[in-house]
Amino acid sequence: MPLEMNREVFITCAVTGSGGTQDRSEHVPRSPREIADAAIEAARAGAAIVHCHVRDPETGQPGRDVGHFREVTERIRDSEVDVVVNLTAGMGGDLVLGSTDRPLPPADAGTDMASAEERVAHVAECRPEICTLDCGTMNFAEADYIMVNTPGMLRAMAGLMQELGVRVEVEAFETGHLWFAKQLVREGLIDAPVMVQLCMGIPWGAPDDLNTFLAMVNNVPDDWVFSAFSISRNEMPYVAAAVLAGGNVRVGLEDNLYLERGVLATNAQLVEKARRIVENMGARVLGPGEVREKLQLTKHAPR
């Protein structure tokens, strides 16, 4: 696709994530109330979309409890702040192998392999406007952990999301994930307008050097809407990079804990900083209503 700066940009805030960051910052929300409050504060700061995971309120460990997702979405919807809700569907594909000399059976700790129906149960229950689809299997930084998303599983999940009328956000961690997403579109399993999040700098997916980023961008079809982010200290530089490449931006405590070196951030502070960058570049930040129109989103009532 031709590279042309985006002049009308929406900001997504990923408020908590599925990583083990809960003990590294007091600002990482754990309970459904804390996650919803963080999402609402991010929306007030300028985020048009909030991307939500849930955690165990006591331990802070990431989870996929349907009741927790429902509480988060209900609290956001019941607030006076308008924002597009985007729920993860990335949980339930976690495989932790045994030792290298005895990889099978998988380790009990950390392995969570669920059916397609289980992996989208909270989507069916909560009816968000957007949910994510991680379009491939990938090694993460942990030694024996694999994020498992087979072609068959992805086809099944995409079909269920389509039946629910929820917009899919493709999450692409490397160019092969974009390749398979195009196949899902050809098969009629992802509806237009296609929305994709380019996930950069996550070991061991696409590194966040600019050459790799441009390769990812150049593999996004012209009629797709893309957003991009990088993690840790490159989160804010990628706000500028994404806008310059014609995309939208994502920030939040899922991806980075710091406002600047040694200073822990809140989600709202990260959104405020991203908004300043976008506006200082001469672009306009879109609100949730404009994003709904752009992405043809449907506000559903929960079941």
mmCIF file with all atom_site columns, N, CA and C in Angstrom, residues 120-178:
data_model
loop_
_atom_site.group_PDB
_atom_site.id
_atom_site.type_symbol
_atom_site.label_atom_id
_atom_site.label_alt_id
_atom_site.label_comp_id
_atom_site.label_asym_id
_atom_site.label_entity_id
_atom_site.label_seq_id
_atom_site.pdbx_PDB_ins_code
_atom_site.Cartn_x
_atom_site.Cartn_y
_atom_site.Cartn_z
_atom_site.occupancy
_atom_site.B_iso_or_equiv
_atom_site.pdbx_formal_charge
_atom_site.auth_seq_id
_atom_site.auth_comp_id
_atom_site.auth_asym_id
_atom_site.auth_atom_id
_atom_site.pdbx_PDB_model_num
ATOM 1   N N  . VAL A 1 120 ? -14.692 -17.878 22.557 1.00 0.00 ? 120 VAL A N  1
ATOM 2   C CA . VAL A 1 120 ? -15.520 -16.710 22.225 1.00 0.00 ? 120 VAL A CA 1
ATOM 3   C C  . VAL A 1 120 ? -16.778 -16.642 23.091 1.00 0.00 ? 120 VAL A C  1
ATOM 4   N N  . ALA A 1 121 ? -16.829 -17.423 24.181 1.00 0.00 ? 121 ALA A N  1
ATOM 5   C CA . ALA A 1 121 ? -18.029 -17.428 25.034 1.00 0.00 ? 121 ALA A CA 1
ATOM 6   C C  . ALA A 1 121 ? -18.320 -16.046 25.605 1.00 0.00 ? 121 ALA A C  1
ATOM 7   N N  . HIS A 1 122 ? -17.277 -15.328 26.005 1.00 0.00 ? 122 HIS A N  1
ATOM 8   C CA . HIS A 1 122 ? -17.479 -13.988 26.571 1.00 0.00 ? 122 HIS A CA 1
ATOM 9   C C  . HIS A 1 122 ? -17.909 -12.996 25.492 1.00 0.00 ? 122 HIS A C  1
ATOM 10  N N  . VAL A 1 123 ? -17.485 -13.232 24.250 1.00 0.00 ? 123 VAL A N  1
ATOM 11  C CA . VAL A 1 123 ? -17.913 -12.370 23.145 1.00 0.00 ? 123 VAL A CA 1
ATOM 12  C C  . VAL A 1 123 ? -19.415 -12.556 22.910 1.00 0.00 ? 123 VAL A C  1
ATOM 13  N N  . ALA A 1 124 ? -19.871 -13.807 22.924 1.00 0.00 ? 124 ALA A N  1
ATOM 14  C CA . ALA A 1 124 ? -21.297 -14.089 22.760 1.00 0.00 ? 124 ALA A CA 1
ATOM 15  C C  . ALA A 1 124 ? -22.112 -13.504 23.913 1.00 0.00 ? 124 ALA A C  1
ATOM 16  N N  . GLU A 1 125 ? -21.550 -13.543 25.112 1.00 0.00 ? 125 GLU A N  1
ATOM 17  C CA . GLU A 1 125 ? -22.239 -13.040 26.298 1.00 0.00 ? 125 GLU A CA 1
ATOM 18  C C  . GLU A 1 125 ? -22.290 -11.516 26.335 1.00 0.00 ? 125 GLU A C  1
ATOM 19  N N  . CYS A 1 126 ? -21.168 -10.875 26.025 1.00 0.00 ? 126 CYS A N  1
ATOM 20  C CA . CYS A 1 126 ? -21.044 -9.424  26.214 1.00 0.00 ? 126 CYS A CA 1
ATOM 21  C C  . CYS A 1 126 ? -21.373 -8.609  24.974 1.00 0.00 ? 126 CYS A C  1
ATOM 22  N N  . ARG A 1 127 ? -21.247 -9.218  23.795 1.00 0.00 ? 127 ARG A N  1
ATOM 23  C CA . ARG A 1 127 ? -21.565 -8.546  22.534 1.00 0.00 ? 127 ARG A CA 1
ATOM 24  C C  . ARG A 1 127 ? -20.831 -7.207  22.380 1.00 0.00 ? 127 ARG A C  1
ATOM 25  N N  . PRO A 1 128 ? -19.495 -7.222  22.413 1.00 0.00 ? 128 PRO A N  1
ATOM 26  C CA . PRO A 1 128 ? -18.754 -5.978  22.186 1.00 0.00 ? 128 PRO A CA 1
ATOM 27  C C  . PRO A 1 128 ? -18.876 -5.562  20.721 1.00 0.00 ? 128 PRO A C  1
ATOM 28  N N  . GLU A 1 129 ? -18.417 -4.374  20.428 1.00 0.00 ? 129 GLU A N  1
ATOM 29  C CA . GLU A 1 129 ? -18.430 -3.924  19.042 1.00 0.00 ? 129 GLU A CA 1
ATOM 30  C C  . GLU A 1 129 ? -17.300 -4.558  18.240 1.00 0.00 ? 129 GLU A C  1
ATOM 31  N N  . ILE A 1 130 ? -16.181 -4.855  18.909 1.00 0.00 ? 130 ILE A N  1
ATOM 32  C CA . ILE A 1 130 ? -14.992 -5.431  18.274 1.00 0.00 ? 130 ILE A CA 1
ATOM 33  C C  . ILE A 1 130 ? -14.455 -6.537  19.170 1.00 0.00 ? 130 ILE A C  1
ATOM 34  N N  . CYS A 1 131 ? -13.897 -7.581  18.561 1.00 0.00 ? 131 CYS A N  1
ATOM 35  C CA . CYS A 1 131 ? -13.096 -8.549  19.317 1.00 0.00 ? 131 CYS A CA 1
ATOM 36  C C  . CYS A 1 131 ? -11.892 -8.945  18.462 1.00 0.00 ? 131 CYS A C  1
ATOM 37  N N  . THR A 1 132 ? -10.852 -9.431  19.129 1.00 0.00 ? 132 THR A N  1
ATOM 38  C CA . THR A 1 132 ? -9.603  -9.703  18.424 1.00 0.00 ? 132 THR A CA 1
ATOM 39  C C  . THR A 1 132 ? -9.514  -11.148 17.962 1.00 0.00 ? 132 THR A C  1
ATOM 40  N N  . LEU A 1 133 ? -8.730  -11.345 16.904 1.00 0.00 ? 133 LEU A N  1
ATOM 41  C CA . LEU A 1 133 ? -8.413  -12.674 16.388 1.00 0.00 ? 133 LEU A CA 1
ATOM 42  C C  . LEU A 1 133 ? -6.922  -12.701 16.081 1.00 0.00 ? 133 LEU A C  1
ATOM 43  N N  . ASP A 1 134 ? -6.153  -13.403 16.917 1.00 0.00 ? 134 ASP A N  1
ATOM 44  C CA . ASP A 1 134 ? -4.704  -13.526 16.716 1.00 0.00 ? 134 ASP A CA 1
ATOM 45  C C  . ASP A 1 134 ? -4.469  -14.522 15.590 1.00 0.00 ? 134 ASP A C  1
ATOM 46  N N  . CYS A 1 135 ? -4.016  -14.028 14.437 1.00 0.00 ? 135 CYS A N  1
ATOM 47  C CA . CYS A 1 135 ? -4.072  -14.834 13.212 1.00 0.00 ? 135 CYS A CA 1
ATOM 48  C C  . CYS A 1 135 ? -2.869  -15.737 12.989 1.00 0.00 ? 135 CYS A C  1
ATOM 49  N N  . GLY A 1 136 ? -2.430  -16.454 14.008 1.00 0.00 ? 136 GLY A N  1
ATOM 50  C CA . GLY A 1 136 ? -1.367  -17.428 13.815 1.00 0.00 ? 136 GLY A CA 1
ATOM 51  C C  . GLY A 1 136 ? -0.779  -17.917 15.118 1.00 0.00 ? 136 GLY A C  1
ATOM 52  N N  . THR A 1 137 ? -0.060  -19.017 15.016 1.00 0.00 ? 137 THR A N  1
ATOM 53  C CA . THR A 1 137 ? 0.660   -19.586 16.159 1.00 0.00 ? 137 THR A CA 1
ATOM 54  C C  . THR A 1 137 ? 2.028   -18.926 16.267 1.00 0.00 ? 137 THR A C  1
ATOM 55  N N  . MET A 1 138 ? 2.497   -18.721 17.518 1.00 0.00 ? 138 MET A N  1
ATOM 56  C CA . MET A 1 138 ? 3.752   -18.000 17.694 1.00 0.00 ? 138 MET A CA 1
ATOM 57  C C  . MET A 1 138 ? 4.450   -18.396 18.976 1.00 0.00 ? 138 MET A C  1
ATOM 58  N N  . ASN A 1 139 ? 5.779   -18.473 18.920 1.00 0.00 ? 139 ASN A N  1
ATOM 59  C CA . ASN A 1 139 ? 6.585   -18.587 20.131 1.00 0.00 ? 139 ASN A CA 1
ATOM 60  C C  . ASN A 1 139 ? 6.636   -17.229 20.817 1.00 0.00 ? 139 ASN A C  1
ATOM 61  N N  . PHE A 1 140 ? 6.376   -17.213 22.118 1.00 0.00 ? 140 PHE A N  1
ATOM 62  C CA . PHE A 1 140 ? 6.573   -15.992 22.890 1.00 0.00 ? 140 PHE A CA 1
ATOM 63  C C  . PHE A 1 140 ? 7.905   -16.100 23.617 1.00 0.00 ? 140 PHE A C  1
ATOM 64  N N  . ALA A 1 141 ? 8.238   -15.088 24.408 1.00 0.00 ? 141 ALA A N  1
ATOM 65  C CA . ALA A 1 141 ? 9.565   -15.017 25.022 1.00 0.00 ? 141 ALA A CA 1
ATOM 66  C C  . ALA A 1 141 ? 9.835   -16.176 25.976 1.00 0.00 ? 141 ALA A C  1
ATOM 67  N N  . GLU A 1 142 ? 8.791   -16.667 26.644 1.00 0.00 ? 142 GLU A N  1
ATOM 68  C CA . GLU A 1 142 ? 8.989   -17.757 27.590 1.00 0.00 ? 142 GLU A CA 1
ATOM 69  C C  . GLU A 1 142 ? 9.525   -18.995 26.873 1.00 0.00 ? 142 GLU A C  1
ATOM 70  N N  . ALA A 1 143 ? 10.364  -19.766 27.557 1.00 0.00 ? 143 ALA A N  1
ATOM 71  C CA . ALA A 1 143 ? 11.144  -20.822 26.909 1.00 0.00 ? 143 ALA A CA 1
ATOM 72  C C  . ALA A 1 143 ? 10.290  -21.875 26.205 1.00 0.00 ? 143 ALA A C  1
ATOM 73  N N  . ASP A 1 144 ? 9.243   -22.370 26.860 1.00 0.00 ? 144 ASP A N  1
ATOM 74  C CA . ASP A 1 144 ? 8.486   -23.481 26.298 1.00 0.00 ? 144 ASP A CA 1
ATOM 75  C C  . ASP A 1 144 ? 7.012   -23.158 26.098 1.00 0.00 ? 144 ASP A C  1
ATOM 76  N N  . TYR A 1 145 ? 6.682   -21.863 26.030 1.00 0.00 ? 145 TYR A N  1
ATOM 77  C CA . TYR A 1 145 ? 5.297   -21.427 25.846 1.00 0.00 ? 145 TYR A CA 1
ATOM 78  C C  . TYR A 1 145 ? 5.017   -21.156 24.365 1.00 0.00 ? 145 TYR A C  1
ATOM 79  N N  . ILE A 1 146 ? 3.884   -21.652 23.895 1.00 0.00 ? 146 ILE A N  1
ATOM 80  C CA . ILE A 1 146 ? 3.451   -21.426 22.517 1.00 0.00 ? 146 ILE A CA 1
ATOM 81  C C  . ILE A 1 146 ? 2.035   -20.871 22.535 1.00 0.00 ? 146 ILE A C  1
ATOM 82  N N  . MET A 1 147 ? 1.821   -19.775 21.814 1.00 0.00 ? 147 MET A N  1
ATOM 83  C CA . MET A 1 147 ? 0.471   -19.267 21.574 1.00 0.00 ? 147 MET A CA 1
ATOM 84  C C  . MET A 1 147 ? -0.067  -20.025 20.356 1.00 0.00 ? 147 MET A C  1
ATOM 85  N N  . VAL A 1 148 ? -1.038  -20.887 20.577 1.00 0.00 ? 148 VAL A N  1
ATOM 86  C CA . VAL A 1 148 ? -1.501  -21.806 19.538 1.00 0.00 ? 148 VAL A CA 1
ATOM 87  C C  . VAL A 1 148 ? -2.792  -21.294 18.904 1.00 0.00 ? 148 VAL A C  1
ATOM 88  N N  . ASN A 1 149 ? -2.721  -21.024 17.609 1.00 0.00 ? 149 ASN A N  1
ATOM 89  C CA . ASN A 1 149 ? -3.892  -20.632 16.825 1.00 0.00 ? 149 ASN A CA 1
ATOM 90  C C  . ASN A 1 149 ? -3.785  -21.313 15.464 1.00 0.00 ? 149 ASN A C  1
ATOM 91  N N  . THR A 1 150 ? -4.326  -22.512 15.370 1.00 0.00 ? 150 THR A N  1
ATOM 92  C CA . THR A 1 150 ? -4.238  -23.280 14.136 1.00 0.00 ? 150 THR A CA 1
ATOM 93  C C  . THR A 1 150 ? -5.194  -22.723 13.088 1.00 0.00 ? 150 THR A C  1
ATOM 94  N N  . PRO A 1 151 ? -4.970  -23.016 11.792 1.00 0.00 ? 151 PRO A N  1
ATOM 95  C CA . PRO A 1 151 ? -5.916  -22.573 10.766 1.00 0.00 ? 151 PRO A CA 1
ATOM 96  C C  . PRO A 1 151 ? -7.345  -23.023 11.037 1.00 0.00 ? 151 PRO A C  1
ATOM 97  N N  . GLY A 1 152 ? -7.512  -24.269 11.488 1.00 0.00 ? 152 GLY A N  1
ATOM 98  C CA . GLY A 1 152 ? -8.858  -24.758 11.774 1.00 0.00 ? 152 GLY A CA 1
ATOM 99  C C  . GLY A 1 152 ? -9.509  -23.994 12.914 1.00 0.00 ? 152 GLY A C  1
ATOM 100 N N  . MET A 1 153 ? -8.756  -23.745 13.984 1.00 0.00 ? 153 MET A N  1
ATOM 101 C CA . MET A 1 153 ? -9.289  -22.993 15.121 1.00 0.00 ? 153 MET A CA 1
ATOM 102 C C  . MET A 1 153 ? -9.657  -21.572 14.712 1.00 0.00 ? 153 MET A C  1
ATOM 103 N N  . LEU A 1 154 ? -8.805  -20.938 13.918 1.00 0.00 ? 154 LEU A N  1
ATOM 104 C CA . LEU A 1 154 ? -9.071  -19.562 13.508 1.00 0.00 ? 154 LEU A CA 1
ATOM 105 C C  . LEU A 1 154 ? -10.288 -19.477 12.597 1.00 0.00 ? 154 LEU A C  1
ATOM 106 N N  . ARG A 1 155 ? -10.443 -20.445 11.714 1.00 0.00 ? 155 ARG A N  1
ATOM 107 C CA . ARG A 1 155 ? -11.635 -20.459 10.860 1.00 0.00 ? 155 ARG A CA 1
ATOM 108 C C  . ARG A 1 155 ? -12.898 -20.610 11.707 1.00 0.00 ? 155 ARG A C  1
ATOM 109 N N  . ALA A 1 156 ? -12.847 -21.490 12.696 1.00 0.00 ? 156 ALA A N  1
ATOM 110 C CA . ALA A 1 156 ? -14.009 -21.705 13.555 1.00 0.00 ? 156 ALA A CA 1
ATOM 111 C C  . ALA A 1 156 ? -14.325 -20.451 14.370 1.00 0.00 ? 156 ALA A C  1
ATOM 112 N N  . MET A 1 157 ? -13.305 -19.829 14.949 1.00 0.00 ? 157 MET A N  1
ATOM 113 C CA . MET A 1 157 ? -13.521 -18.629 15.757 1.00 0.00 ? 157 MET A CA 1
ATOM 114 C C  . MET A 1 157 ? -14.030 -17.466 14.906 1.00 0.00 ? 157 MET A C  1
ATOM 115 N N  . ALA A 1 158 ? -13.439 -17.285 13.727 1.00 0.00 ? 158 ALA A N  1
ATOM 116 C CA . ALA A 1 158 ? -13.883 -16.204 12.848 1.00 0.00 ? 158 ALA A CA 1
ATOM 117 C C  . ALA A 1 158 ? -15.342 -16.395 12.444 1.00 0.00 ? 158 ALA A C  1
ATOM 118 N N  . GLY A 1 159 ? -15.721 -17.641 12.164 1.00 0.00 ? 159 GLY A N  1
ATOM 119 C CA . GLY A 1 159 ? -17.109 -17.915 11.805 1.00 0.00 ? 159 GLY A CA 1
ATOM 120 C C  . GLY A 1 159 ? -18.072 -17.578 12.933 1.00 0.00 ? 159 GLY A C  1
ATOM 121 N N  . LEU A 1 160 ? -17.685 -17.915 14.171 1.00 0.00 ? 160 LEU A N  1
ATOM 122 C CA . LEU A 1 160 ? -18.534 -17.602 15.318 1.00 0.00 ? 160 LEU A CA 1
ATOM 123 C C  . LEU A 1 160 ? -18.645 -16.095 15.531 1.00 0.00 ? 160 LEU A C  1
ATOM 124 N N  . MET A 1 161 ? -17.529 -15.386 15.376 1.00 0.00 ? 161 MET A N  1
ATOM 125 C CA . MET A 1 161 ? -17.547 -13.924 15.525 1.00 0.00 ? 161 MET A CA 1
ATOM 126 C C  . MET A 1 161 ? -18.442 -13.289 14.465 1.00 0.00 ? 161 MET A C  1
ATOM 127 N N  . GLN A 1 162 ? -18.353 -13.811 13.250 1.00 0.00 ? 162 GLN A N  1
ATOM 128 C CA . GLN A 1 162 ? -19.164 -13.284 12.159 1.00 0.00 ? 162 GLN A CA 1
ATOM 129 C C  . GLN A 1 162 ? -20.649 -13.496 12.445 1.00 0.00 ? 162 GLN A C  1
ATOM 130 N N  . GLU A 1 163 ? -21.009 -14.678 12.953 1.00 0.00 ? 163 GLU A N  1
ATOM 131 C CA . GLU A 1 163 ? -22.408 -14.954 13.285 1.00 0.00 ? 163 GLU A CA 1
ATOM 132 C C  . GLU A 1 163 ? -22.935 -14.010 14.356 1.00 0.00 ? 163 GLU A C  1
ATOM 133 N N  . LEU A 1 164 ? -22.054 -13.607 15.277 1.00 0.00 ? 164 LEU A N  1
ATOM 134 C CA . LEU A 1 164 ? -22.449 -12.702 16.350 1.00 0.00 ? 164 LEU A CA 1
ATOM 135 C C  . LEU A 1 164 ? -22.556 -11.257 15.878 1.00 0.00 ? 164 LEU A C  1
ATOM 136 N N  . GLY A 1 165 ? -22.065 -10.963 14.693 1.00 0.00 ? 165 GLY A N  1
ATOM 137 C CA . GLY A 1 165 ? -22.096 -9.606  14.189 1.00 0.00 ? 165 GLY A CA 1
ATOM 138 C C  . GLY A 1 165 ? -21.108 -8.683  14.864 1.00 0.00 ? 165 GLY A C  1
ATOM 139 N N  . VAL A 1 166 ? -20.009 -9.254  15.366 1.00 0.00 ? 166 VAL A N  1
ATOM 140 C CA . VAL A 1 166 ? -18.969 -8.482  16.041 1.00 0.00 ? 166 VAL A CA 1
ATOM 141 C C  . VAL A 1 166 ? -17.808 -8.273  15.065 1.00 0.00 ? 166 VAL A C  1
ATOM 142 N N  . ARG A 1 167 ? -17.337 -7.032  14.945 1.00 0.00 ? 167 ARG A N  1
ATOM 143 C CA . ARG A 1 167 ? -16.243 -6.726  14.033 1.00 0.00 ? 167 ARG A CA 1
ATOM 144 C C  . ARG A 1 167 ? -14.955 -7.398  14.522 1.00 0.00 ? 167 ARG A C  1
ATOM 145 N N  . VAL A 1 168 ? -14.289 -8.108  13.643 1.00 0.00 ? 168 VAL A N  1
ATOM 146 C CA . VAL A 1 168 ? -13.012 -8.751  13.961 1.00 0.00 ? 168 VAL A CA 1
ATOM 147 C C  . VAL A 1 168 ? -11.881 -7.738  13.831 1.00 0.00 ? 168 VAL A C  1
ATOM 148 N N  . GLU A 1 169 ? -11.026 -7.677  14.839 1.00 0.00 ? 169 GLU A N  1
ATOM 149 C CA . GLU A 1 169 ? -9.749  -6.978  14.699 1.00 0.00 ? 169 GLU A CA 1
ATOM 150 C C  . GLU A 1 169 ? -8.674  -8.051  14.567 1.00 0.00 ? 169 GLU A C  1
ATOM 151 N N  . VAL A 1 170 ? -8.122  -8.188  13.382 1.00 0.00 ? 170 VAL A N  1
ATOM 152 C CA . VAL A 1 170 ? -7.023  -9.122  13.165 1.00 0.00 ? 170 VAL A CA 1
ATOM 153 C C  . VAL A 1 170 ? -5.803  -8.617  13.931 1.00 0.00 ? 170 VAL A C  1
ATOM 154 N N  . GLU A 1 171 ? -5.198  -9.485  14.716 1.00 0.00 ? 171 GLU A N  1
ATOM 155 C CA . GLU A 1 171 ? -3.926  -9.131  15.355 1.00 0.00 ? 171 GLU A CA 1
ATOM 156 C C  . GLU A 1 171 ? -2.832  -9.903  14.634 1.00 0.00 ? 171 GLU A C  1
ATOM 157 N N  . ALA A 1 172 ? -1.906  -9.154  14.036 1.00 0.00 ? 172 ALA A N  1
ATOM 158 C CA . ALA A 1 172 ? -0.842  -9.751  13.231 1.00 0.00 ? 172 ALA A CA 1
ATOM 159 C C  . ALA A 1 172 ? 0.498   -9.493  13.899 1.00 0.00 ? 172 ALA A C  1
ATOM 160 N N  . PHE A 1 173 ? 1.203   -10.574 14.242 1.00 0.00 ? 173 PHE A N  1
ATOM 161 C CA . PHE A 1 173 ? 2.496   -10.485 14.911 1.00 0.00 ? 173 PHE A CA 1
ATOM 162 C C  . PHE A 1 173 ? 3.648   -10.731 13.938 1.00 0.00 ? 173 PHE A C  1
ATOM 163 N N  . GLU A 1 174 ? 3.313   -11.080 12.689 1.00 0.00 ? 174 GLU A N  1
ATOM 164 C CA . GLU A 1 174 ? 4.316   -11.279 11.639 1.00 0.00 ? 174 GLU A CA 1
ATOM 165 C C  . GLU A 1 174 ? 3.577   -11.315 10.301 1.00 0.00 ? 174 GLU A C  1
ATOM 166 N N  . THR A 1 175 ? 4.332   -11.282 9.208  1.00 0.00 ? 175 THR A N  1
ATOM 167 C CA . THR A 1 175 ? 3.693   -11.180 7.899  1.00 0.00 ? 175 THR A CA 1
ATOM 168 C C  . THR A 1 175 ? 2.865   -12.413 7.548  1.00 0.00 ? 175 THR A C  1
ATOM 169 N N  . GLY A 1 176 ? 3.251   -13.585 8.051  1.00 0.00 ? 176 GLY A N  1
ATOM 170 C CA . GLY A 1 176 ? 2.461   -14.784 7.789  1.00 0.00 ? 176 GLY A CA 1
ATOM 171 C C  . GLY A 1 176 ? 1.054   -14.685 8.352  1.00 0.00 ? 176 GLY A C  1
ATOM 172 N N  . HIS A 1 177 ? 0.896   -13.956 9.452  1.00 0.00 ? 177 HIS A N  1
ATOM 173 C CA . HIS A 1 177 ? -0.438  -13.769 10.021 1.00 0.00 ? 177 HIS A CA 1
ATOM 174 C C  . HIS A 1 177 ? -1.304  -12.931 9.093  1.00 0.00 ? 177 HIS A C  1
ATOM 175 N N  . LEU A 1 178 ? -0.698  -11.941 8.438  1.00 0.00 ? 178 LEU A N  1
ATOM 176 C CA . LEU A 1 178 ? -1.442  -11.153 7.449  1.00 0.00 ? 178 LEU A CA 1
ATOM 177 C C  . LEU A 1 178 ? -1.829  -12.014 6.247  1.00 0.00 ? 178 LEU A C  1
#
